mmCIF file of C-alpha atoms in Angstrom:
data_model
loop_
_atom_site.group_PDB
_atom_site.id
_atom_site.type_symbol
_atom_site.label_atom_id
_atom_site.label_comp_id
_atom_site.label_asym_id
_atom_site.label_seq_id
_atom_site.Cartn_x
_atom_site.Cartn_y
_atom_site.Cartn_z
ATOM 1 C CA UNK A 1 0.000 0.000 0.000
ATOM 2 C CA UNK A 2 1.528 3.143 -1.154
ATOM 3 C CA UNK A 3 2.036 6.038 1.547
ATOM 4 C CA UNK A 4 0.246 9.369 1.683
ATOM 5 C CA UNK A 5 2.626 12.185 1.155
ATOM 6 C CA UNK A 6 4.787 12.936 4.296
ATOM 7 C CA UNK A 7 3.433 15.989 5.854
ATOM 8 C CA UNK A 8 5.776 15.821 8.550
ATOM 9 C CA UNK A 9 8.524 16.619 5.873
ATOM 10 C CA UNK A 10 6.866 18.832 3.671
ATOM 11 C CA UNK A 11 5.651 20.979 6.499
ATOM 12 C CA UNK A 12 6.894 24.229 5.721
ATOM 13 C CA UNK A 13 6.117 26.343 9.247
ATOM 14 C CA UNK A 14 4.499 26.208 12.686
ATOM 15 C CA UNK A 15 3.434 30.066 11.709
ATOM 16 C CA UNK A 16 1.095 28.642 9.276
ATOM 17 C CA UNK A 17 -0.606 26.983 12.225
ATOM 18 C CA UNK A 18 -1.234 29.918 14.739
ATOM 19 C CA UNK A 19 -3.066 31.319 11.288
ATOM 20 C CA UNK A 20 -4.736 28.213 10.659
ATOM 21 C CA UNK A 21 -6.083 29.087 14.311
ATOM 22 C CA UNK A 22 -8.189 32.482 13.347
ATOM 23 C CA UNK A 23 -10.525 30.822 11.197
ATOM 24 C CA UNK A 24 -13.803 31.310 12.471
ATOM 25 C CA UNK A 25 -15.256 29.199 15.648
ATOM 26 C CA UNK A 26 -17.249 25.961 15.916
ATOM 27 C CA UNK A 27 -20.167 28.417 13.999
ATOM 28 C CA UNK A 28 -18.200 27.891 10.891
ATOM 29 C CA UNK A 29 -18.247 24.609 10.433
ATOM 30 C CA UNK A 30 -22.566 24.783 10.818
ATOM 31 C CA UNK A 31 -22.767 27.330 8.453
ATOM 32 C CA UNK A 32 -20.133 25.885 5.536
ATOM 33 C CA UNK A 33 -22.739 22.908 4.146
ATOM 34 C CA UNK A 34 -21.553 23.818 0.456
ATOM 35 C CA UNK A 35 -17.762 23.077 1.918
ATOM 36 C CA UNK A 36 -16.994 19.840 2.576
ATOM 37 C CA UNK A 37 -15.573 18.880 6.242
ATOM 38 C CA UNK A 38 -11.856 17.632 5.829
ATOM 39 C CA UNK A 39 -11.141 15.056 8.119
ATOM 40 C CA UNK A 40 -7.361 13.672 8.992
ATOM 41 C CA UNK A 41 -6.819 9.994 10.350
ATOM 42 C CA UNK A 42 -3.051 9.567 11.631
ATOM 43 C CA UNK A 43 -1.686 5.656 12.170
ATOM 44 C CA UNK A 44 1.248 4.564 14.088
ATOM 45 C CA UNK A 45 1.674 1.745 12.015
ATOM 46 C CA UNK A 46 0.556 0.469 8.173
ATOM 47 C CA UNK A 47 -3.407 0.862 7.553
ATOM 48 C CA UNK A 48 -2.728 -3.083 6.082
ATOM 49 C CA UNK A 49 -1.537 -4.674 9.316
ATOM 50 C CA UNK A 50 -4.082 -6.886 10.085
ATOM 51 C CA UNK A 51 -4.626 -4.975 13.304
ATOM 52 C CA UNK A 52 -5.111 -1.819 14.993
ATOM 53 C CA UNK A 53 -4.379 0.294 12.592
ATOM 54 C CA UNK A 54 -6.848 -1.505 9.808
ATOM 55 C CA UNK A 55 -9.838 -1.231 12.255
ATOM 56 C CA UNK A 56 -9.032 2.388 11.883
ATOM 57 C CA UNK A 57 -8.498 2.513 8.138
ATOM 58 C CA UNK A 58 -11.706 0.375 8.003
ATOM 59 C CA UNK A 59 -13.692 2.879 9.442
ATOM 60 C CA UNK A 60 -11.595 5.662 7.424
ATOM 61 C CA UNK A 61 -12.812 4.167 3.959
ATOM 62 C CA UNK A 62 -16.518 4.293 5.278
ATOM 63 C CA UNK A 63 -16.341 7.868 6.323
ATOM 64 C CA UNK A 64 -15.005 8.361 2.661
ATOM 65 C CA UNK A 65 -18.394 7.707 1.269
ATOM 66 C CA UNK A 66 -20.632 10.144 3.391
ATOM 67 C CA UNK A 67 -21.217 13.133 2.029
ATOM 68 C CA UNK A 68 -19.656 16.169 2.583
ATOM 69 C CA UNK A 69 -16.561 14.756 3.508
ATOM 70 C CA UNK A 70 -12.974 14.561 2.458
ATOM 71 C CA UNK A 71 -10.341 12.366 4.154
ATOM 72 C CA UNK A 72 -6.650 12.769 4.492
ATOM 73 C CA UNK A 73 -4.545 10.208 5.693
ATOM 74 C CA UNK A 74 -0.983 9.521 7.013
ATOM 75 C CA UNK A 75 0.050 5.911 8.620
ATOM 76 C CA UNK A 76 3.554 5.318 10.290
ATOM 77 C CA UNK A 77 3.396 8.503 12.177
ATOM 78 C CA UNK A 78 5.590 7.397 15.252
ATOM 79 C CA UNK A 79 4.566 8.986 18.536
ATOM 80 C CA UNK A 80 6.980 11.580 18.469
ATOM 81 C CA UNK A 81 7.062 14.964 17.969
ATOM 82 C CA UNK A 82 6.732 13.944 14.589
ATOM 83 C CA UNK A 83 2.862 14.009 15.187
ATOM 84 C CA UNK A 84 2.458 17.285 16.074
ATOM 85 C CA UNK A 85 4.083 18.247 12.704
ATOM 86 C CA UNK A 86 1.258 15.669 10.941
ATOM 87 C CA UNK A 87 -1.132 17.288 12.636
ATOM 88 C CA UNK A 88 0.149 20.775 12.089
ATOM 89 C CA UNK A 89 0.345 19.882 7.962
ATOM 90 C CA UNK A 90 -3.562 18.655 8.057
ATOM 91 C CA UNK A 91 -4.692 21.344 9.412
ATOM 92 C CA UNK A 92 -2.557 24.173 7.431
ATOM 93 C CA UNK A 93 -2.427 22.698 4.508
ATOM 94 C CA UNK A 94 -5.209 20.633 3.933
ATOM 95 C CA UNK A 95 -7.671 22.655 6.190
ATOM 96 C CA UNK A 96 -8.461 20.038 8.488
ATOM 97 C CA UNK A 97 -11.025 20.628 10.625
ATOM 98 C CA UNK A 98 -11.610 17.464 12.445
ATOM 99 C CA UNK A 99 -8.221 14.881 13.410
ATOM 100 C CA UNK A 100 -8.471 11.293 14.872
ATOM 101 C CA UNK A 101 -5.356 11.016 15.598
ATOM 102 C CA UNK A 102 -5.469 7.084 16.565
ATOM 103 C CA UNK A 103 -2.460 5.830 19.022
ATOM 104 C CA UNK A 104 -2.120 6.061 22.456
ATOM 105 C CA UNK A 105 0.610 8.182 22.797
ATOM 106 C CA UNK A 106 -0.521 10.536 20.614
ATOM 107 C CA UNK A 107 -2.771 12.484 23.460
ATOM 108 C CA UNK A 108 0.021 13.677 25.732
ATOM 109 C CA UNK A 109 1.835 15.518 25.218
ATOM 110 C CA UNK A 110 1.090 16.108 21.402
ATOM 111 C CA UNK A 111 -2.447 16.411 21.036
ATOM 112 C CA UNK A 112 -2.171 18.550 24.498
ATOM 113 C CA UNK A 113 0.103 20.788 22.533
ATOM 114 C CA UNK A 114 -1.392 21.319 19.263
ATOM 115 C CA UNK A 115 -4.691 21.472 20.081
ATOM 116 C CA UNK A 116 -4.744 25.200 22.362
ATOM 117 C CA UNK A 117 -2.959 26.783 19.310
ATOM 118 C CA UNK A 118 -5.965 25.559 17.244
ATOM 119 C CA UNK A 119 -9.326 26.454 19.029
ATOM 120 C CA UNK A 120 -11.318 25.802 15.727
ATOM 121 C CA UNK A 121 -10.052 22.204 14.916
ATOM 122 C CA UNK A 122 -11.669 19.088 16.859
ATOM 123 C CA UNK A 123 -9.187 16.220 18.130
ATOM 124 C CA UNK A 124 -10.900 13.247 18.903
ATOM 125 C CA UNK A 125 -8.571 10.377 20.043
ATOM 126 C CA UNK A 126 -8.675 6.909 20.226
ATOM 127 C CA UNK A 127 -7.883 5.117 23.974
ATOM 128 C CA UNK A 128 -6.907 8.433 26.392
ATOM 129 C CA UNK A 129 -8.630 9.535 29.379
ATOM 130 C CA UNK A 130 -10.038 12.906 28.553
ATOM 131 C CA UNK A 131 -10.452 15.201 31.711
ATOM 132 C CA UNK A 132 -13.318 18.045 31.984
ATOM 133 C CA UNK A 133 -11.465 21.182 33.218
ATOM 134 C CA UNK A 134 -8.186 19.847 32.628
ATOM 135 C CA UNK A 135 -7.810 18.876 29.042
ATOM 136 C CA UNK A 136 -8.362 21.220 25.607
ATOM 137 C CA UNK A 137 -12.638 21.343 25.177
ATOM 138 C CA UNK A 138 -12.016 21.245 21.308
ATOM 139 C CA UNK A 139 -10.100 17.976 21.784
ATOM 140 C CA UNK A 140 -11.716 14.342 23.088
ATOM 141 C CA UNK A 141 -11.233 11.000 23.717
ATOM 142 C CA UNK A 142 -13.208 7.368 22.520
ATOM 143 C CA UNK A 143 -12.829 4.094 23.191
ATOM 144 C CA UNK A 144 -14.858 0.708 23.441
ATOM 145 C CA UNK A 145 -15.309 -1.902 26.076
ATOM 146 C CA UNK A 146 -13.467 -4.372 23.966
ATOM 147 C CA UNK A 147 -12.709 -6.533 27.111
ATOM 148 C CA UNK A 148 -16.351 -7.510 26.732
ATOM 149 C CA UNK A 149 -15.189 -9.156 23.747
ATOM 150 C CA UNK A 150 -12.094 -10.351 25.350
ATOM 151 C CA UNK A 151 -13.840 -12.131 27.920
ATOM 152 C CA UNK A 152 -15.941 -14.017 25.300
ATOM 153 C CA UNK A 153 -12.705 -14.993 23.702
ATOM 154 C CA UNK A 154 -11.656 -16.156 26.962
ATOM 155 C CA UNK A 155 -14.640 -18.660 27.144
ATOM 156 C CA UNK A 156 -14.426 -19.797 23.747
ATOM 157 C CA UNK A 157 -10.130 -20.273 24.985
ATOM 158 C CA UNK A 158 -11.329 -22.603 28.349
ATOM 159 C CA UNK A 159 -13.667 -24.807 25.966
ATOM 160 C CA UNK A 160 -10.760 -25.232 23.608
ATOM 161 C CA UNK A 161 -7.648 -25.561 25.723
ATOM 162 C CA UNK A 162 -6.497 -29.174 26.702
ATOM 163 C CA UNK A 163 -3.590 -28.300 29.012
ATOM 164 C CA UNK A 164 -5.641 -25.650 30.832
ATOM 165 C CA UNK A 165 -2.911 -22.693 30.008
ATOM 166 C CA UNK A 166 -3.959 -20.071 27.662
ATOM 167 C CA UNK A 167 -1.669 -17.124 26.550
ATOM 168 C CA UNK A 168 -1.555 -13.330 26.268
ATOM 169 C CA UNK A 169 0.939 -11.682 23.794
ATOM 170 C CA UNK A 170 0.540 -8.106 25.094
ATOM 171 C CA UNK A 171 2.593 -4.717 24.322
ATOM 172 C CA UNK A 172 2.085 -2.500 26.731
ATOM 173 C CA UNK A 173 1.269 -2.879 30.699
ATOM 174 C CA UNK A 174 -1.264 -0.043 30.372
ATOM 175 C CA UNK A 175 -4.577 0.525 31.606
ATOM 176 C CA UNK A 176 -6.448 -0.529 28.380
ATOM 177 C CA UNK A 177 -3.762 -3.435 27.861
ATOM 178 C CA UNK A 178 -4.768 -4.713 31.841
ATOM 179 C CA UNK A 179 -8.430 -5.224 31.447
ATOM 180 C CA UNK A 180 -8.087 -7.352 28.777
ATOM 181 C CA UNK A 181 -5.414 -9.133 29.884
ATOM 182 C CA UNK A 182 -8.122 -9.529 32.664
ATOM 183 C CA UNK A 183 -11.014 -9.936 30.925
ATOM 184 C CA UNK A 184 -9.840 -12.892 28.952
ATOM 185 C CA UNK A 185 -8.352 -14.285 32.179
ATOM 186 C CA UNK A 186 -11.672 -14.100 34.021
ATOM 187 C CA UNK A 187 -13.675 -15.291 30.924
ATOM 188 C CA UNK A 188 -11.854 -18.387 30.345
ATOM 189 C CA UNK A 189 -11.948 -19.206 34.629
ATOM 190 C CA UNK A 190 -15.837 -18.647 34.537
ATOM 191 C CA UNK A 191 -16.220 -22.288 32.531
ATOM 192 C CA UNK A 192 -12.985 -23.636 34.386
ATOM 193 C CA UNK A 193 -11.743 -21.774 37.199
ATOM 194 C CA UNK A 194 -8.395 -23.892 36.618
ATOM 195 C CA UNK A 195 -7.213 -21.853 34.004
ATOM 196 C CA UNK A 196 -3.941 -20.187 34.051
ATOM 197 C CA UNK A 197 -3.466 -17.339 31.151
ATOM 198 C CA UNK A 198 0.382 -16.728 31.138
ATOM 199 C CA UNK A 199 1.222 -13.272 29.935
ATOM 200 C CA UNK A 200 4.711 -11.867 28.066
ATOM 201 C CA UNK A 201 5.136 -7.974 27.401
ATOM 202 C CA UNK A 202 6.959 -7.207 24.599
ATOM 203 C CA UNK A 203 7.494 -3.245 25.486
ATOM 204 C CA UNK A 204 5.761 -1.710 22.014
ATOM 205 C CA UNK A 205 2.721 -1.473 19.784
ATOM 206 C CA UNK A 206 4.917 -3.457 16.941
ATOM 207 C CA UNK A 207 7.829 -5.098 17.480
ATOM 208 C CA UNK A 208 7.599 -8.332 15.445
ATOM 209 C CA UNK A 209 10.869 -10.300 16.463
ATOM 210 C CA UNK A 210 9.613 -10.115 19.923
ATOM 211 C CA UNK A 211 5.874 -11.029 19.328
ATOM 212 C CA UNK A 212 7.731 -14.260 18.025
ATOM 213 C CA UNK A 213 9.485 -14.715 20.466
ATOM 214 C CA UNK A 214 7.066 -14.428 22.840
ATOM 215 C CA UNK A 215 4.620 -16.210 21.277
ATOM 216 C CA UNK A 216 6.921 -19.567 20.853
ATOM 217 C CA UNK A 217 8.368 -18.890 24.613
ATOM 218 C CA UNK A 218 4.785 -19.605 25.588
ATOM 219 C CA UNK A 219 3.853 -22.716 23.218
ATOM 220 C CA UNK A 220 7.479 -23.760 24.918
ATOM 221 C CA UNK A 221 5.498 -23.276 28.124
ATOM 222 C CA UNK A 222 2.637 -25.530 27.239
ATOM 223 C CA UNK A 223 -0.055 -22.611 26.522
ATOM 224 C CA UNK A 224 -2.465 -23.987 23.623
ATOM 225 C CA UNK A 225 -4.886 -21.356 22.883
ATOM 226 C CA UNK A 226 -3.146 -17.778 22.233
ATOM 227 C CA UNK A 227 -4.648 -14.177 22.040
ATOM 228 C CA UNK A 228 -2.910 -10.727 21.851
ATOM 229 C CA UNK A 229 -2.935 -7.088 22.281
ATOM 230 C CA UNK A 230 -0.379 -5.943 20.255
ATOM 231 C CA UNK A 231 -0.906 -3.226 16.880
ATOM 232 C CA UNK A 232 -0.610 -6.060 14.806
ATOM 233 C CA UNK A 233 -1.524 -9.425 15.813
ATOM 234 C CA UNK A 234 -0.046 -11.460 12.245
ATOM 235 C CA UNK A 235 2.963 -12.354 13.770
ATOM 236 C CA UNK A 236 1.575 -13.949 16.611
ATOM 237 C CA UNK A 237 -1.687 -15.740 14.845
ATOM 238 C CA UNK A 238 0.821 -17.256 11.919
ATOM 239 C CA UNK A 239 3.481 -18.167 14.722
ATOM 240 C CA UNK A 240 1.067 -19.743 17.157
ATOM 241 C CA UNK A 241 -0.828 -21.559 14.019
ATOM 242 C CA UNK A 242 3.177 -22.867 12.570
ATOM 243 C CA UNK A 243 3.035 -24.126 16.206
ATOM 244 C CA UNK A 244 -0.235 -26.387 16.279
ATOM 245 C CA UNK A 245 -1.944 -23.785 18.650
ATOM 246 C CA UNK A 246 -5.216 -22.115 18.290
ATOM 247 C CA UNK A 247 -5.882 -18.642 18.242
ATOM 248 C CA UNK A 248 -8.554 -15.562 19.363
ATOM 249 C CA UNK A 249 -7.778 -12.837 17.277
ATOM 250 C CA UNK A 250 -7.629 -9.294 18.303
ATOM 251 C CA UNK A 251 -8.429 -5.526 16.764
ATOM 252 C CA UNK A 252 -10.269 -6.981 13.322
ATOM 253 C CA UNK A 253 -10.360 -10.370 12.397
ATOM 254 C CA UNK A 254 -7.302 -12.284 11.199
ATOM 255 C CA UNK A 255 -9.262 -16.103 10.111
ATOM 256 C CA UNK A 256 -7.656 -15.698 6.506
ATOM 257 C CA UNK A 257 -3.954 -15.882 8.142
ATOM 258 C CA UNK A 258 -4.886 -18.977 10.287
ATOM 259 C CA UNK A 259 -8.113 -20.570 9.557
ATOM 260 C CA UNK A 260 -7.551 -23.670 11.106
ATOM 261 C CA UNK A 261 -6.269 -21.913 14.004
ATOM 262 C CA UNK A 262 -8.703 -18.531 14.799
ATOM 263 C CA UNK A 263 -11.450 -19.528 16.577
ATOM 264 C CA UNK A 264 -13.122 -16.137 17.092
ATOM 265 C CA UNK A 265 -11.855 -12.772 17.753
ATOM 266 C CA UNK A 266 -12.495 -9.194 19.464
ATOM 267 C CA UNK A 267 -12.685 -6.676 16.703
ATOM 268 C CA UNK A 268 -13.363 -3.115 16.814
ATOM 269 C CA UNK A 269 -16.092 -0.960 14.620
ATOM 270 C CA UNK A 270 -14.485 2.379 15.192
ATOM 271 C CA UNK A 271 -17.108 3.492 12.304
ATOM 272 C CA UNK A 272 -19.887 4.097 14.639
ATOM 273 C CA UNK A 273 -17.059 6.847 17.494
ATOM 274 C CA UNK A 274 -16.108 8.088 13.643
ATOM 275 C CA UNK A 275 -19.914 8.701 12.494
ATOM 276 C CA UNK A 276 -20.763 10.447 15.572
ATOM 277 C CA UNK A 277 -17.875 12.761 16.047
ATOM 278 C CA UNK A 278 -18.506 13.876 12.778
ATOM 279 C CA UNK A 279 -21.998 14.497 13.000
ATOM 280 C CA UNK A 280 -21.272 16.589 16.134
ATOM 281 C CA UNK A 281 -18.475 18.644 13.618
ATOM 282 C CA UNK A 282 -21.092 18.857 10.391
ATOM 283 C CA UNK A 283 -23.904 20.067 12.716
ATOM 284 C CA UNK A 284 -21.717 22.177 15.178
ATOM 285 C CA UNK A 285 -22.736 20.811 18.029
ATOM 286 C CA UNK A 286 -20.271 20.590 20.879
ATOM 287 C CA UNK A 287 -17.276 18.268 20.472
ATOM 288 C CA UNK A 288 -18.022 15.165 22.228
ATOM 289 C CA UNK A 289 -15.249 14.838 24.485
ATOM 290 C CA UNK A 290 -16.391 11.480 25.849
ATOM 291 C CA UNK A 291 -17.302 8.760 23.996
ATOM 292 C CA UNK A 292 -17.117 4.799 25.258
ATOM 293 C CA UNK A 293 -19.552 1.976 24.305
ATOM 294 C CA UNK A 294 -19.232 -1.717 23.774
ATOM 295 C CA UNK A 295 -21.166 -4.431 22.595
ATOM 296 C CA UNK A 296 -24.737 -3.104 22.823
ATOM 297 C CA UNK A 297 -23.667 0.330 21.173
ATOM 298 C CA UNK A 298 -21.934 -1.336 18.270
ATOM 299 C CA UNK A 299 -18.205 -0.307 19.227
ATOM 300 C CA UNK A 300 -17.010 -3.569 19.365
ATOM 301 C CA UNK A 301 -18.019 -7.406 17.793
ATOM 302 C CA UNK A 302 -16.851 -10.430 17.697
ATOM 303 C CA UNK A 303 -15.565 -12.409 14.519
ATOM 304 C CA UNK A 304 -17.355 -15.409 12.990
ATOM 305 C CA UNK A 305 -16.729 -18.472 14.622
ATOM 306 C CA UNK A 306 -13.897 -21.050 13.305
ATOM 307 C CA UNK A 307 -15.540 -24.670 12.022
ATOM 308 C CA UNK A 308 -13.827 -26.114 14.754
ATOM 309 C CA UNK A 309 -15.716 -24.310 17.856
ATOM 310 C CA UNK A 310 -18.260 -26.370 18.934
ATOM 311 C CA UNK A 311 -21.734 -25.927 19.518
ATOM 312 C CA UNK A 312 -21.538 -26.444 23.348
ATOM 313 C CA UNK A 313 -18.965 -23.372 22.984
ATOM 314 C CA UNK A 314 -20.494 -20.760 21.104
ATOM 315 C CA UNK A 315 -23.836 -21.466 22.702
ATOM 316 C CA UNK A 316 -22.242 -20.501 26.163
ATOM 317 C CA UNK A 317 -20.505 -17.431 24.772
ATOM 318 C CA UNK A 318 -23.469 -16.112 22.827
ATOM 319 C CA UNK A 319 -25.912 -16.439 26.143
ATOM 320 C CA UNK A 320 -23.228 -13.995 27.909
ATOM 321 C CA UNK A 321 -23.169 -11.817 25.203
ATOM 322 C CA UNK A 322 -26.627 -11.574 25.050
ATOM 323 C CA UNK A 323 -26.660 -10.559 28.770
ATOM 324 C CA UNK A 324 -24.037 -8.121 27.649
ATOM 325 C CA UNK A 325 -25.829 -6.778 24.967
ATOM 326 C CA UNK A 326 -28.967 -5.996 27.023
ATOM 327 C CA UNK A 327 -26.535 -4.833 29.994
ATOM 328 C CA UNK A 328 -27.325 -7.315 32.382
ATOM 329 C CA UNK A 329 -23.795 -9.001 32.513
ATOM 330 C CA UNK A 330 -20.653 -7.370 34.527
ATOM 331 C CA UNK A 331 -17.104 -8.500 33.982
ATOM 332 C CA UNK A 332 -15.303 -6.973 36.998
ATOM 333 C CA UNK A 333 -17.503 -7.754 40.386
ATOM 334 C CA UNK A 334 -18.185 -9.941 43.767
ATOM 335 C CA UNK A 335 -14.340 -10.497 45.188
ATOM 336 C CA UNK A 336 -11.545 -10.447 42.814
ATOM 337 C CA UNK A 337 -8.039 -10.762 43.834
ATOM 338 C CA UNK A 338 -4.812 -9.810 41.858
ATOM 339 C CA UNK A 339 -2.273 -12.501 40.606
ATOM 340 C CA UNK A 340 -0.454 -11.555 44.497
ATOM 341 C CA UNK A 341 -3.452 -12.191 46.225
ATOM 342 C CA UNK A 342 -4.813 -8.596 47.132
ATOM 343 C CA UNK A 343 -8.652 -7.726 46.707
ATOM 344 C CA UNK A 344 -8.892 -5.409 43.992
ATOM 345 C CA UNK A 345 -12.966 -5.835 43.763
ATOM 346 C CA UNK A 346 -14.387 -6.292 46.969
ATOM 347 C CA UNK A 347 -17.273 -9.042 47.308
ATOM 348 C CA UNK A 348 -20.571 -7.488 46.271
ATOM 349 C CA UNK A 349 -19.178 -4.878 44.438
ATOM 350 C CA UNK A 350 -19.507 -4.347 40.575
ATOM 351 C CA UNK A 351 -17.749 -1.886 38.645
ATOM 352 C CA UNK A 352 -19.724 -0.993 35.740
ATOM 353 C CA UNK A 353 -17.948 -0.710 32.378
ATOM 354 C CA UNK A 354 -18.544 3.304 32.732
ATOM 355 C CA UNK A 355 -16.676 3.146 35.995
ATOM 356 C CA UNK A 356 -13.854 5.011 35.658
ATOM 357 C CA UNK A 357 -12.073 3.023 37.635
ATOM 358 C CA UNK A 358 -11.508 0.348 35.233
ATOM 359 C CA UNK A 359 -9.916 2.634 33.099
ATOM 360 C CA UNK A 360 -6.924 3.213 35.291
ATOM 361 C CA UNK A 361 -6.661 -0.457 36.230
ATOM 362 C CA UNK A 362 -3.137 -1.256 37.160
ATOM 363 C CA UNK A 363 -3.314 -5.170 38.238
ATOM 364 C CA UNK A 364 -3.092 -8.319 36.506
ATOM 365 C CA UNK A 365 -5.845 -10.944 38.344
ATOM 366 C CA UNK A 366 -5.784 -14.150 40.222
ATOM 367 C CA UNK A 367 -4.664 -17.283 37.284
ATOM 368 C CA UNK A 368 -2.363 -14.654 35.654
ATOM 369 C CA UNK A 369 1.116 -15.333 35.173
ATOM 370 C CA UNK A 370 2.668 -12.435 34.723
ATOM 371 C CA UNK A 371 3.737 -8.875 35.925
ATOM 372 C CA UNK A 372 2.596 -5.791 35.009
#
């Protein structure tokens, strides 16, 4: 897939950007119909990698076809300085108006600093914890409860494992990185409360030689049923598959790499956070700062079973997303305990998935073996 051109190179001055700032207010974009509303996507990695950044570009090619809208893109845009000067080149010389800039470490400092000198562009970002009072009002954050999905995986991993260790290939030991870790965990002990999910951190988004290794230090280990949270899980589906393991996939589905391997997978539908930050932008309506949803708002799914799930399987993982769906099913409740044996949710309490306390979880739970 051939690259956008390189804003960050062609970028010819930050002065263009303080001008780029005295274009009219949120008032503007309401009363411009007849002018479409350019929107800028930014990816760490390649929009083709079978992962993160391809749920974004997925959603990217939708927005493409609504009207009144024009889409810019840039992918390998390291989280660096470097994407303050994407960001910078949208907006001055493409006349951005709205940016999803997508990875994690995008939102501070970089979004924090570009964002003041441009009152009338939105930032909308994918996985941070935006603050009322203390972060930018014309930036935002959105995310989904993909460890719903995760914990489904999970009990599609405990009806498929035979030596009762399942394995997590993750990057990061962040928030976002920990509930899934923990969701998956606590999904597979609901059917057998056995289970041990064995965990390796590889230290980045993308750092194939690693996600290798990892993956074949845990098959070494005895784990048969692998899932990840890594940018892009290909390494780690085709090395666990190579390996005779079986796989839940992660970010969008990967069943073509491995299909006698991927049993299901957590995938995100970032087109629905896209649609409705736009919709906010077209119709100048506030910037939504906040937006989460999972399952029953259609921020998340789950790919098509594998042939070689059975029925006993998917008919226990669709009755809990069901309960999900209609919001009658919590993950993180009644007494759980950390991998070191401290309470982290006391008996008879639930933390619903718009606590925020989930999203600054920094614990790995009983069965994990691991440190985070």
């Amino acid at each position: 897939m051939t690259s956008p051109i390189n804003r960050r190179d062609s970028l010819k001055s930050l002065a263009a950007l303080g001008a780029a700032g005295t274009l009219g207010g949120w008032s503007a974009l309401a009363g411009a119909q007849a002018r479409p509303l350019t929107v800028g996507v930014i990816y760490v990695g390649a929009r083709d990698d079978y992962g993160y950044n391809q749920a974004h570009a997925m959603a990217a090619a939708e927005i493409k076809k609504l009207p009144g809208i024009k889409v810019v893109e840039e992918e390998n845009v390291p989280e660096t300085a470097a994407v303050q000067k994407t960001m910078a080149g949208m907006i001055s010389q493409d006349g951005a108006k709205l940016l999803f800039p997508t990875s994690f470490g995008y939102f501070d400092p970089h979004i924090l600093a570009v964002a003041p000198k441009n009152p009338d562009v939105r930032f909308s970002h994918c996985g941070g914890l935006w603050t009322e009072g203390k972060h930018p009002k014309n930036a935002g954050s959105f995310f989904g409860y993909i460890d719903e999905c995760q914990f489904l995986n999970g009990v599609i991993a405990a009806h498929m494992t035979k030596s009762n260790k399942i394995a997590f290939v993750a990057a990061k030991p962040i928030p976002q990185v920990l509930r899934n870790i923990n969701a998956f965990t606590l999904g597979a002990r609901s059917v057998k409360p056995n289970i041990t999910c064995s965990v390796i951190f590889t230290g980045d988004w993308s750092m194939a030689v690693k996600e290798a290794e990892a993956t074949n230090s845990l098959a070494d280990q005895g784990c048969d049923v692998f899932t990840m949270h890594v940018d892009g899980p290909k390494v780690v589906v085709e090395t666990a598959a190579k390996r005779g393991k079986m796989v839940c996939g992660y970010h969008a589905s990967q069943a073509k790499l491995a299909p006698n391997a991927y049993l299901t997978g957590a995938e995100w539908n970032w087109l629905t956070a896209y649609k409705a930050t736009i919709e906010a932008a077209q119709a100048g309506k506030p910037h939504p700062n906040f937006l989460r949803g999972g399952l029953k708002e259609g921020y998340v799914k789950m790919s098509a079973y594998g042939p070689m799930v059975p029925d006993a399987a998917k008919k226990q993982a669709d009755e809990i997303k069901a309960k999900m769906v209609a919001g009658t099913f919590d993950i993180f409740k009644d007494g759980i305990k950390d991998n070191k044996g401290a309470v982290v949710v006391p008996a008879g309490k639930v933390l619903k998935q718009t606590d925020l306390e989930l999203e600054k979880m920094n614990y790995l739970v009983e069965g994990v073996i691991g440190q985070a």
